[in-house]
mmCIF file of C-alpha atoms in Angstrom:
data_model
loop_
_atom_site.group_PDB
_atom_site.id
_atom_site.type_symbol
_atom_site.label_atom_id
_atom_site.label_comp_id
_atom_site.label_asym_id
_atom_site.label_seq_id
_atom_site.Cartn_x
_atom_site.Cartn_y
_atom_site.Cartn_z
ATOM 1 C CA MET A 1 0.136 0.185 -0.001
ATOM 2 C CA LYS A 2 1.183 3.459 -0.901
ATOM 3 C CA ARG A 3 0.438 4.993 2.620
ATOM 4 C CA HIS A 4 2.284 2.221 4.241
ATOM 5 C CA GLN A 5 5.430 2.783 2.164
ATOM 6 C CA ALA A 6 4.977 6.808 2.484
ATOM 7 C CA ILE A 7 4.833 6.320 6.241
ATOM 8 C CA LEU A 8 8.167 4.129 6.387
ATOM 9 C CA GLU A 9 9.974 6.905 4.220
ATOM 10 C CA LEU A 10 8.832 9.514 6.811
ATOM 11 C CA LEU A 11 10.568 7.196 9.390
ATOM 12 C CA GLU A 12 13.722 7.035 7.600
ATOM 13 C CA ASN A 13 14.228 10.964 7.946
ATOM 14 C CA GLU A 14 12.554 11.193 11.363
ATOM 15 C CA SER A 15 13.105 9.047 14.226
ATOM 16 C CA TYR A 16 9.373 9.398 15.262
ATOM 17 C CA VAL A 17 5.846 10.305 13.623
ATOM 18 C CA SER A 18 2.793 11.092 15.586
ATOM 19 C CA VAL A 19 -0.708 9.632 14.741
ATOM 20 C CA SER A 20 -2.250 13.253 14.498
ATOM 21 C CA TYR A 21 0.609 14.052 12.114
ATOM 22 C CA LEU A 22 -0.292 11.040 9.817
ATOM 23 C CA CYS A 23 -4.037 11.719 10.071
ATOM 24 C CA ASP A 24 -3.478 15.326 8.806
ATOM 25 C CA LEU A 25 -1.015 14.097 6.182
ATOM 26 C CA PHE A 26 -3.026 11.348 4.595
ATOM 27 C CA LYS A 27 -6.545 12.716 5.422
ATOM 28 C CA VAL A 28 -7.772 9.636 7.086
ATOM 29 C CA SER A 29 -9.131 8.753 10.601
ATOM 30 C CA ALA A 30 -6.806 7.847 13.855
ATOM 31 C CA VAL A 31 -8.233 4.508 13.700
ATOM 32 C CA THR A 32 -6.917 3.744 10.027
ATOM 33 C CA ILE A 33 -3.397 4.977 11.187
ATOM 34 C CA ARG A 34 -3.419 2.878 14.129
ATOM 35 C CA LYS A 35 -4.356 -0.167 12.015
ATOM 36 C CA ASP A 36 -1.483 0.863 9.454
ATOM 37 C CA LEU A 37 0.892 1.074 12.503
ATOM 38 C CA LYS A 38 -0.129 -2.191 13.859
ATOM 39 C CA LEU A 39 0.270 -4.054 10.728
ATOM 40 C CA LEU A 40 3.646 -2.480 9.890
ATOM 41 C CA GLU A 41 5.020 -3.488 13.190
ATOM 42 C CA GLU A 42 3.690 -6.893 12.900
ATOM 43 C CA LYS A 43 6.216 -7.021 9.901
ATOM 44 C CA GLY A 44 9.032 -5.714 12.027
ATOM 45 C CA LEU A 45 9.186 -2.653 10.113
ATOM 46 C CA LEU A 46 8.397 -0.199 13.040
ATOM 47 C CA PHE A 47 7.629 0.264 16.809
ATOM 48 C CA ARG A 48 4.315 1.610 18.006
ATOM 49 C CA THR A 49 4.694 4.180 20.884
ATOM 50 C CA HIS A 50 1.926 6.514 22.492
ATOM 51 C CA GLY A 51 0.462 8.474 20.070
ATOM 52 C CA GLY A 52 2.876 7.320 17.207
ATOM 53 C CA ALA A 53 5.427 5.337 15.742
ATOM 54 C CA THR A 54 9.324 5.025 15.815
ATOM 55 C CA THR A 55 12.004 3.175 14.223
ATOM 56 C CA GLN A 56 13.907 3.011 17.640
ATOM 57 C CA ASN A 57 13.266 -0.016 19.764
ATOM 58 C CA PRO A 58 11.573 1.525 22.874
ATOM 59 C CA TYR A 59 12.739 -1.222 25.194
ATOM 60 C CA ILE A 60 15.972 -0.609 26.877
ATOM 61 C CA ASN A 61 19.088 -3.233 27.828
ATOM 62 C CA ASP A 62 21.219 -2.627 30.476
ATOM 63 C CA ARG A 63 24.520 -0.973 29.790
ATOM 64 C CA HIS A 64 27.573 -0.155 31.595
ATOM 65 C CA VAL A 65 28.223 3.151 33.117
ATOM 66 C CA SER A 66 31.255 3.774 31.250
ATOM 67 C CA GLU A 67 29.494 3.339 28.090
ATOM 68 C CA LYS A 68 26.318 5.529 29.348
ATOM 69 C CA GLU A 69 28.510 8.440 30.498
ATOM 70 C CA LYS A 70 29.821 9.001 26.895
ATOM 71 C CA LEU A 71 26.394 9.407 25.441
ATOM 72 C CA ASN A 72 24.722 12.851 25.111
ATOM 73 C CA VAL A 73 27.303 14.439 27.338
ATOM 74 C CA THR A 74 26.424 18.284 26.406
ATOM 75 C CA GLU A 75 22.485 17.625 27.140
ATOM 76 C CA LYS A 76 23.301 16.035 30.256
ATOM 77 C CA GLU A 77 25.792 18.602 31.331
ATOM 78 C CA ALA A 78 23.217 21.604 30.171
ATOM 79 C CA ILE A 79 20.235 19.920 32.211
ATOM 80 C CA ALA A 80 22.516 19.810 35.285
ATOM 81 C CA GLU A 81 23.635 23.259 35.024
ATOM 82 C CA VAL A 82 19.328 24.097 35.337
ATOM 83 C CA ALA A 83 18.877 21.726 38.043
ATOM 84 C CA VAL A 84 21.406 22.992 40.722
ATOM 85 C CA LYS A 85 19.645 26.329 40.334
ATOM 86 C CA LEU A 86 16.838 24.597 42.365
ATOM 87 C CA ILE A 87 18.970 23.734 45.242
ATOM 88 C CA LYS A 88 19.265 26.269 48.360
ATOM 89 C CA PRO A 89 21.618 26.327 51.077
ATOM 90 C CA ASN A 90 20.788 23.819 54.137
ATOM 91 C CA ASP A 91 18.580 21.764 51.861
ATOM 92 C CA SER A 92 18.099 18.238 52.376
ATOM 93 C CA ILE A 93 18.251 16.540 49.132
ATOM 94 C CA MET A 94 18.361 13.030 47.382
ATOM 95 C CA ILE A 95 20.371 11.976 44.355
ATOM 96 C CA ALA A 96 19.711 8.724 42.602
ATOM 97 C CA SER A 97 22.071 7.047 40.308
ATOM 98 C CA GLY A 98 22.646 7.573 36.628
ATOM 99 C CA THR A 99 25.343 9.561 34.533
ATOM 100 C CA THR A 100 23.018 12.662 34.677
ATOM 101 C CA MET A 101 23.021 12.473 38.530
ATOM 102 C CA HIS A 102 26.885 12.156 38.274
ATOM 103 C CA ALA A 103 26.798 15.478 36.188
ATOM 104 C CA LEU A 104 24.549 17.231 38.738
ATOM 105 C CA ALA A 105 27.042 16.311 41.477
ATOM 106 C CA LYS A 106 29.870 17.736 39.283
ATOM 107 C CA ALA A 107 27.834 21.059 38.616
ATOM 108 C CA LEU A 108 26.968 21.567 42.195
ATOM 109 C CA ASN A 109 28.576 24.421 43.669
ATOM 110 C CA ILE A 110 26.962 25.679 46.631
ATOM 111 C CA GLU A 111 29.195 26.778 49.207
ATOM 112 C CA GLU A 112 26.917 26.450 52.270
ATOM 113 C CA GLN A 113 25.699 23.394 54.017
ATOM 114 C CA LEU A 114 23.579 20.391 52.327
ATOM 115 C CA ASN A 115 22.221 17.149 53.631
ATOM 116 C CA ILE A 116 22.621 14.655 50.551
ATOM 117 C CA THR A 117 21.416 11.651 50.506
ATOM 118 C CA THR A 118 22.630 9.411 47.695
ATOM 119 C CA SER A 119 22.518 5.685 46.220
ATOM 120 C CA SER A 120 25.183 6.429 43.935
ATOM 121 C CA LEU A 121 28.899 5.616 44.460
ATOM 122 C CA MET A 122 30.265 8.131 41.980
ATOM 123 C CA VAL A 123 27.812 11.005 43.106
ATOM 124 C CA SER A 124 29.382 10.336 46.842
ATOM 125 C CA LEU A 125 32.978 10.451 45.653
ATOM 126 C CA GLU A 126 32.046 13.562 43.800
ATOM 127 C CA LEU A 127 30.517 15.364 46.447
ATOM 128 C CA THR A 128 33.596 15.111 48.754
ATOM 129 C CA LYS A 129 34.918 17.910 47.113
ATOM 130 C CA SER A 130 33.150 20.104 49.598
ATOM 131 C CA PRO A 131 33.490 19.881 53.431
ATOM 132 C CA ASN A 132 30.114 21.460 53.642
ATOM 133 C CA TYR A 133 28.297 18.600 52.400
ATOM 134 C CA HIS A 134 26.851 16.002 54.746
ATOM 135 C CA ILE A 135 26.721 12.910 52.680
ATOM 136 C CA LEU A 136 24.835 9.981 53.532
ATOM 137 C CA GLN A 137 25.854 6.870 51.173
ATOM 138 C CA LEU A 138 22.979 4.214 51.026
ATOM 139 C CA GLY A 139 24.373 0.819 51.527
ATOM 140 C CA GLY A 140 23.641 -2.552 50.217
ATOM 141 C CA SER A 141 24.269 -4.526 47.233
ATOM 142 C CA ILE A 142 26.207 -3.038 44.460
ATOM 143 C CA ARG A 143 25.153 -2.768 40.981
ATOM 144 C CA HIS A 144 28.616 -2.876 38.867
ATOM 145 C CA SER A 145 26.716 -1.697 35.805
ATOM 146 C CA SER A 146 25.901 1.742 37.454
ATOM 147 C CA SER A 147 28.131 1.820 40.545
ATOM 148 C CA SER A 148 25.040 2.211 42.838
ATOM 149 C CA VAL A 149 23.542 0.319 45.435
ATOM 150 C CA THR A 150 20.290 -1.566 46.193
ATOM 151 C CA GLY A 151 18.568 -3.650 48.369
ATOM 152 C CA HIS A 152 16.864 -4.022 51.641
ATOM 153 C CA TYR A 153 19.157 -2.163 53.796
ATOM 154 C CA SER A 154 18.795 1.222 51.673
ATOM 155 C CA GLN A 155 15.062 0.642 51.676
ATOM 156 C CA THR A 156 14.904 0.502 55.476
ATOM 157 C CA LEU A 157 17.126 3.492 55.896
ATOM 158 C CA LEU A 158 15.162 5.469 53.735
ATOM 159 C CA GLN A 159 11.882 5.004 55.867
ATOM 160 C CA ASN A 160 13.562 7.080 58.412
ATOM 161 C CA ILE A 161 14.558 10.040 56.027
ATOM 162 C CA SER A 162 12.539 12.929 54.523
ATOM 163 C CA CYS A 163 14.079 15.436 52.067
ATOM 164 C CA ASN A 164 12.688 18.339 49.996
ATOM 165 C CA LEU A 165 14.040 17.383 46.902
ATOM 166 C CA LEU A 166 14.598 14.073 45.168
ATOM 167 C CA PHE A 167 16.717 14.334 41.651
ATOM 168 C CA LEU A 168 15.969 11.075 39.967
ATOM 169 C CA GLY A 169 17.528 9.651 36.900
ATOM 170 C CA VAL A 170 15.528 7.348 34.706
ATOM 171 C CA ASP A 171 16.123 4.839 31.628
ATOM 172 C CA GLY A 172 12.709 5.373 30.055
ATOM 173 C CA ILE A 173 9.811 7.883 30.147
ATOM 174 C CA ASP A 174 6.523 6.739 28.484
ATOM 175 C CA VAL A 175 3.040 8.709 28.746
ATOM 176 C CA ASP A 176 1.277 5.441 29.532
ATOM 177 C CA HIS A 177 3.875 3.191 30.926
ATOM 178 C CA GLY A 178 5.566 5.805 33.526
ATOM 179 C CA CYS A 179 9.255 6.149 34.605
ATOM 180 C CA THR A 180 11.426 2.728 34.118
ATOM 181 C CA THR A 181 14.801 1.606 34.655
ATOM 182 C CA THR A 182 16.616 -1.483 33.486
ATOM 183 C CA SER A 183 16.939 -2.915 37.095
ATOM 184 C CA LEU A 184 13.996 -4.027 39.037
ATOM 185 C CA GLU A 185 15.890 -3.758 42.256
ATOM 186 C CA GLU A 186 16.847 -0.319 41.361
ATOM 187 C CA ALA A 187 13.193 0.584 40.516
ATOM 188 C CA ILE A 188 12.043 -0.505 44.045
ATOM 189 C CA LEU A 189 14.785 1.478 45.683
ATOM 190 C CA ASN A 190 13.476 4.451 43.541
ATOM 191 C CA LYS A 191 10.054 4.010 44.824
ATOM 192 C CA GLU A 192 11.116 4.407 48.415
ATOM 193 C CA MET A 193 13.161 7.535 47.317
ATOM 194 C CA ILE A 194 9.858 9.018 46.020
ATOM 195 C CA ASN A 195 8.129 8.150 49.251
ATOM 196 C CA SER A 196 10.764 10.061 51.229
ATOM 197 C CA ALA A 197 10.816 13.174 49.163
ATOM 198 C CA GLN A 198 8.460 16.242 49.130
ATOM 199 C CA LYS A 199 9.103 17.009 45.634
ATOM 200 C CA VAL A 200 10.483 14.720 42.638
ATOM 201 C CA ILE A 201 12.444 16.191 39.617
ATOM 202 C CA VAL A 202 13.567 13.880 36.894
ATOM 203 C CA LEU A 203 16.442 14.755 35.045
ATOM 204 C CA ALA A 204 16.303 12.961 31.782
ATOM 205 C CA ASP A 205 17.881 13.688 28.203
ATOM 206 C CA SER A 206 15.380 13.492 25.300
ATOM 207 C CA SER A 207 16.798 9.994 24.355
ATOM 208 C CA LYS A 208 14.895 8.607 27.410
ATOM 209 C CA PHE A 209 11.367 9.478 26.024
ATOM 210 C CA ASN A 210 9.079 7.095 24.684
ATOM 211 C CA ARG A 211 11.400 4.344 25.817
ATOM 212 C CA LYS A 212 10.696 1.410 28.582
ATOM 213 C CA GLY A 213 12.887 -0.399 30.799
ATOM 214 C CA PHE A 214 12.089 -3.623 32.686
ATOM 215 C CA GLY A 215 11.727 -1.968 36.175
ATOM 216 C CA LYS A 216 8.845 0.402 36.714
ATOM 217 C CA ILE A 217 9.562 3.342 39.135
ATOM 218 C CA CYS A 218 6.347 4.869 39.068
ATOM 219 C CA GLU A 219 3.562 6.845 37.191
ATOM 220 C CA LEU A 220 4.285 9.868 35.314
ATOM 221 C CA SER A 221 1.595 11.553 37.511
ATOM 222 C CA ASP A 222 4.050 10.998 40.625
ATOM 223 C CA ILE A 223 6.820 13.331 38.976
ATOM 224 C CA HIS A 224 6.400 17.111 39.707
ATOM 225 C CA HIS A 225 9.216 18.298 37.486
ATOM 226 C CA ILE A 226 11.032 17.044 34.348
ATOM 227 C CA ILE A 227 14.056 18.660 33.349
ATOM 228 C CA THR A 228 15.203 17.823 29.652
ATOM 229 C CA ASP A 229 16.524 19.142 26.246
ATOM 230 C CA SER A 230 14.871 20.453 23.388
ATOM 231 C CA GLY A 231 15.093 17.185 21.608
ATOM 232 C CA ILE A 232 11.546 15.967 22.845
ATOM 233 C CA THR A 233 8.625 16.198 20.280
ATOM 234 C CA GLU A 234 6.067 18.707 20.825
ATOM 235 C CA THR A 235 3.338 16.015 21.217
ATOM 236 C CA MET A 236 5.159 14.746 24.332
ATOM 237 C CA ALA A 237 5.822 18.094 25.720
ATOM 238 C CA LYS A 238 2.250 19.061 25.524
ATOM 239 C CA GLU A 239 1.166 15.768 26.937
ATOM 240 C CA ILE A 240 3.426 16.069 29.830
ATOM 241 C CA GLU A 241 2.315 19.657 30.577
ATOM 242 C CA ALA A 242 -1.439 18.653 30.306
ATOM 243 C CA MET A 243 -0.901 16.382 33.253
ATOM 244 C CA GLY A 244 0.253 19.367 35.476
ATOM 245 C CA ILE A 245 3.811 18.482 35.514
ATOM 246 C CA GLN A 246 6.299 21.185 35.256
ATOM 247 C CA LEU A 247 8.489 20.843 31.933
ATOM 248 C CA THR A 248 11.943 22.872 31.692
ATOM 249 C CA LEU A 249 13.565 22.436 28.306
ATOM 250 C CA VAL A 250 17.179 23.333 28.026
#
Protein backbone atom coordinates (compact mmCIF):
# COMPACT_ATOMS: atom_id res chain seq x y z
CA MET A 1 0.00 0.00 0.00
CA LYS A 2 1.30 3.44 -0.93
CA ARG A 3 0.39 4.93 2.45
CA HIS A 4 2.42 2.27 4.25
CA GLN A 5 5.43 2.99 2.08
CA ALA A 6 5.04 6.72 2.68
CA ILE A 7 4.98 6.17 6.46
CA LEU A 8 8.19 4.14 6.29
CA GLU A 9 9.85 6.81 4.15
CA LEU A 10 8.92 9.45 6.71
CA LEU A 11 10.51 7.35 9.45
CA GLU A 12 13.73 7.11 7.45
CA ASN A 13 14.14 10.86 7.91
CA GLU A 14 12.42 11.30 11.28
CA SER A 15 12.94 8.99 14.24
CA TYR A 16 9.33 9.51 15.34
CA VAL A 17 5.99 10.37 13.71
CA SER A 18 2.73 11.03 15.53
CA VAL A 19 -0.68 9.60 14.71
CA SER A 20 -2.16 13.10 14.51
CA TYR A 21 0.48 14.19 11.99
CA LEU A 22 -0.18 11.14 9.81
CA CYS A 23 -3.94 11.73 9.99
CA ASP A 24 -3.50 15.29 8.73
CA LEU A 25 -1.01 14.24 6.06
CA PHE A 26 -3.08 11.41 4.58
CA LYS A 27 -6.55 12.80 5.39
CA VAL A 28 -7.66 9.61 7.13
CA SER A 29 -8.93 8.78 10.61
CA ALA A 30 -6.82 7.92 13.65
CA VAL A 31 -8.35 4.43 13.60
CA THR A 32 -7.03 3.89 10.06
CA ILE A 33 -3.55 5.11 10.95
CA ARG A 34 -3.38 2.93 14.06
CA LYS A 35 -4.32 -0.10 11.94
CA ASP A 36 -1.55 0.83 9.49
CA LEU A 37 1.00 1.11 12.30
CA LYS A 38 -0.13 -2.17 13.87
CA LEU A 39 0.32 -3.97 10.55
CA LEU A 40 3.75 -2.44 9.96
CA GLU A 41 4.82 -3.33 13.51
CA GLU A 42 3.73 -6.94 12.99
CA LYS A 43 6.01 -7.01 9.94
CA GLY A 44 8.89 -5.77 12.09
CA LEU A 45 9.20 -2.47 10.20
CA LEU A 46 8.57 -0.06 13.10
CA PHE A 47 7.65 0.16 16.78
CA ARG A 48 4.40 1.66 17.96
CA THR A 49 4.61 4.15 20.82
CA HIS A 50 2.12 6.31 22.69
CA GLY A 51 0.55 8.49 20.02
CA GLY A 52 2.78 7.47 17.15
CA ALA A 53 5.56 5.24 15.83
CA THR A 54 9.35 5.08 15.82
CA THR A 55 12.16 3.09 14.25
CA GLN A 56 13.93 2.94 17.62
CA ASN A 57 13.24 -0.04 19.84
CA PRO A 58 11.49 1.42 22.92
CA TYR A 59 12.69 -1.40 25.17
CA ILE A 60 16.01 -0.66 26.84
CA ASN A 61 18.88 -3.03 27.61
CA ASP A 62 21.16 -2.44 30.58
CA ARG A 63 24.51 -0.86 29.71
CA HIS A 64 27.58 -0.20 31.81
CA VAL A 65 27.99 3.28 33.24
CA SER A 66 31.31 3.67 31.39
CA GLU A 67 29.40 3.39 28.11
CA LYS A 68 26.43 5.54 29.14
CA GLU A 69 28.57 8.42 30.40
CA LYS A 70 29.82 8.99 26.84
CA LEU A 71 26.30 9.49 25.47
CA ASN A 72 24.55 12.89 25.20
CA VAL A 73 27.20 14.54 27.36
CA THR A 74 26.36 18.11 26.33
CA GLU A 75 22.66 17.60 27.05
CA LYS A 76 23.34 16.05 30.47
CA GLU A 77 25.63 18.91 31.47
CA ALA A 78 23.05 21.49 30.39
CA ILE A 79 20.32 19.70 32.33
CA ALA A 80 22.54 19.58 35.42
CA GLU A 81 23.33 23.30 35.22
CA VAL A 82 19.60 24.10 35.32
CA ALA A 83 18.87 21.58 38.07
CA VAL A 84 21.46 22.94 40.52
CA LYS A 85 19.67 26.29 40.51
CA LEU A 86 16.78 24.59 42.33
CA ILE A 87 19.00 23.70 45.30
CA LYS A 88 19.27 26.17 48.17
CA PRO A 89 21.67 26.32 51.14
CA ASN A 90 20.72 23.98 54.01
CA ASP A 91 18.43 21.92 51.78
CA SER A 92 18.08 18.20 52.40
CA ILE A 93 18.21 16.60 48.99
CA MET A 94 18.37 13.11 47.56
CA ILE A 95 20.27 12.16 44.42
CA ALA A 96 19.58 8.84 42.73
CA SER A 97 21.99 7.00 40.44
CA GLY A 98 22.90 7.49 36.79
CA THR A 99 25.21 9.50 34.61
CA THR A 100 22.95 12.57 34.64
CA MET A 101 23.03 12.43 38.46
CA HIS A 102 26.83 12.35 38.27
CA ALA A 103 26.70 15.45 36.06
CA LEU A 104 24.51 17.11 38.71
CA ALA A 105 27.06 16.32 41.41
CA LYS A 106 29.83 17.82 39.27
CA ALA A 107 27.80 20.99 38.72
CA LEU A 108 26.84 21.45 42.39
CA ASN A 109 28.64 24.58 43.59
CA ILE A 110 26.79 25.69 46.72
CA GLU A 111 29.31 26.69 49.38
CA GLU A 112 26.92 26.49 52.32
CA GLN A 113 25.75 23.34 54.08
CA LEU A 114 23.67 20.66 52.39
CA ASN A 115 22.34 17.31 53.54
CA ILE A 116 22.66 14.88 50.65
CA THR A 117 21.49 11.27 50.52
CA THR A 118 22.48 9.18 47.51
CA SER A 119 22.52 5.64 46.21
CA SER A 120 25.34 6.42 43.78
CA LEU A 121 28.98 5.77 44.67
CA MET A 122 30.07 8.10 41.86
CA VAL A 123 27.93 10.93 43.23
CA SER A 124 29.28 10.46 46.76
CA LEU A 125 32.88 10.54 45.61
CA GLU A 126 32.25 13.67 43.55
CA LEU A 127 30.55 15.46 46.46
CA THR A 128 33.44 14.91 48.85
CA LYS A 129 34.94 17.99 47.14
CA SER A 130 33.11 20.14 49.67
CA PRO A 131 33.49 19.80 53.47
CA ASN A 132 30.11 21.52 53.84
CA TYR A 133 28.16 18.64 52.33
CA HIS A 134 26.87 16.08 54.80
CA ILE A 135 26.72 12.96 52.65
CA LEU A 136 24.68 9.91 53.56
CA GLN A 137 25.72 7.05 51.31
CA LEU A 138 23.03 4.37 51.14
CA GLY A 139 24.35 0.85 51.59
CA GLY A 140 23.53 -2.55 50.19
CA SER A 141 24.35 -4.66 47.17
CA ILE A 142 26.41 -2.86 44.53
CA ARG A 143 25.25 -2.89 40.92
CA HIS A 144 28.46 -3.10 38.91
CA SER A 145 26.86 -1.69 35.77
CA SER A 146 25.79 1.54 37.49
CA SER A 147 28.16 1.86 40.48
CA SER A 148 25.13 2.25 42.74
CA VAL A 149 23.51 0.33 45.57
CA THR A 150 20.17 -1.43 45.92
CA GLY A 151 18.52 -3.71 48.42
CA HIS A 152 16.81 -4.03 51.79
CA TYR A 153 19.33 -2.00 53.82
CA SER A 154 18.86 1.08 51.68
CA GLN A 155 15.08 0.72 51.59
CA THR A 156 14.89 0.45 55.39
CA LEU A 157 17.11 3.49 55.92
CA LEU A 158 15.00 5.58 53.54
CA GLN A 159 11.93 4.95 55.69
CA ASN A 160 13.60 7.15 58.34
CA ILE A 161 14.53 9.99 55.99
CA SER A 162 12.67 13.00 54.66
CA CYS A 163 14.03 15.40 52.06
CA ASN A 164 12.62 18.35 50.19
CA LEU A 165 14.02 17.46 46.75
CA LEU A 166 14.69 14.17 44.99
CA PHE A 167 16.66 14.26 41.75
CA LEU A 168 15.84 11.10 39.86
CA GLY A 169 17.47 9.59 36.79
CA VAL A 170 15.50 7.15 34.64
CA ASP A 171 16.13 4.92 31.65
CA GLY A 172 12.70 5.38 30.12
CA ILE A 173 9.79 7.83 30.15
CA ASP A 174 6.50 6.84 28.57
CA VAL A 175 3.14 8.59 28.98
CA ASP A 176 1.29 5.30 29.51
CA HIS A 177 3.98 3.19 31.21
CA GLY A 178 5.53 5.92 33.39
CA CYS A 179 9.16 6.11 34.51
CA THR A 180 11.26 2.96 34.28
CA THR A 181 14.78 1.61 34.68
CA THR A 182 16.53 -1.51 33.45
CA SER A 183 16.83 -2.94 36.98
CA LEU A 184 13.84 -4.06 39.06
CA GLU A 185 15.89 -3.72 42.27
CA GLU A 186 16.79 -0.14 41.41
CA ALA A 187 13.16 0.61 40.56
CA ILE A 188 12.07 -0.61 44.00
CA LEU A 189 14.71 1.57 45.70
CA ASN A 190 13.65 4.57 43.64
CA LYS A 191 10.05 4.05 44.80
CA GLU A 192 11.24 4.37 48.41
CA MET A 193 13.15 7.52 47.48
CA ILE A 194 9.97 9.01 46.03
CA ASN A 195 8.10 8.18 49.25
CA SER A 196 10.76 10.09 51.22
CA ALA A 197 10.68 13.25 49.09
CA GLN A 198 8.39 16.26 49.06
CA LYS A 199 9.18 17.03 45.42
CA VAL A 200 10.43 14.69 42.68
CA ILE A 201 12.47 16.11 39.80
CA VAL A 202 13.40 13.85 36.88
CA LEU A 203 16.57 14.74 34.99
CA ALA A 204 16.59 12.95 31.63
CA ASP A 205 17.88 13.78 28.17
CA SER A 206 15.46 13.46 25.25
CA SER A 207 16.73 10.00 24.24
CA LYS A 208 14.90 8.57 27.28
CA PHE A 209 11.41 9.53 26.06
CA ASN A 210 9.10 6.94 24.51
CA ARG A 211 11.39 4.27 25.97
CA LYS A 212 10.65 1.49 28.47
CA GLY A 213 12.84 -0.36 30.95
CA PHE A 214 12.17 -3.63 32.76
CA GLY A 215 11.56 -2.14 36.20
CA LYS A 216 8.74 0.37 36.71
CA ILE A 217 9.58 3.19 39.12
CA CYS A 218 6.35 5.18 39.13
CA GLU A 219 3.56 6.69 37.10
CA LEU A 220 4.38 9.89 35.26
CA SER A 221 1.79 11.65 37.43
CA ASP A 222 3.99 10.97 40.49
CA ILE A 223 6.61 13.36 39.10
CA HIS A 224 6.47 17.09 39.84
CA HIS A 225 9.09 18.46 37.45
CA ILE A 226 11.00 17.14 34.42
CA ILE A 227 14.14 18.81 33.11
CA THR A 228 15.23 17.68 29.65
CA ASP A 229 16.64 19.02 26.40
CA SER A 230 14.75 20.43 23.44
CA GLY A 231 15.02 17.16 21.52
CA ILE A 232 11.69 15.83 22.81
CA THR A 233 8.74 16.00 20.47
CA GLU A 234 6.17 18.77 20.70
CA THR A 235 3.48 16.14 21.19
CA MET A 236 5.28 14.65 24.18
CA ALA A 237 5.90 18.09 25.70
CA LYS A 238 2.21 19.00 25.44
CA GLU A 239 1.10 15.70 26.98
CA ILE A 240 3.46 16.15 29.93
CA GLU A 241 2.30 19.71 30.58
CA ALA A 242 -1.35 18.65 30.24
CA MET A 243 -0.76 16.28 33.18
CA GLY A 244 0.21 19.25 35.36
CA ILE A 245 3.90 18.37 35.39
CA GLN A 246 6.34 21.27 35.21
CA LEU A 247 8.54 20.86 32.13
CA THR A 248 11.83 22.69 31.61
CA LEU A 249 13.64 22.43 28.28
CA VAL A 250 17.33 23.34 28.08
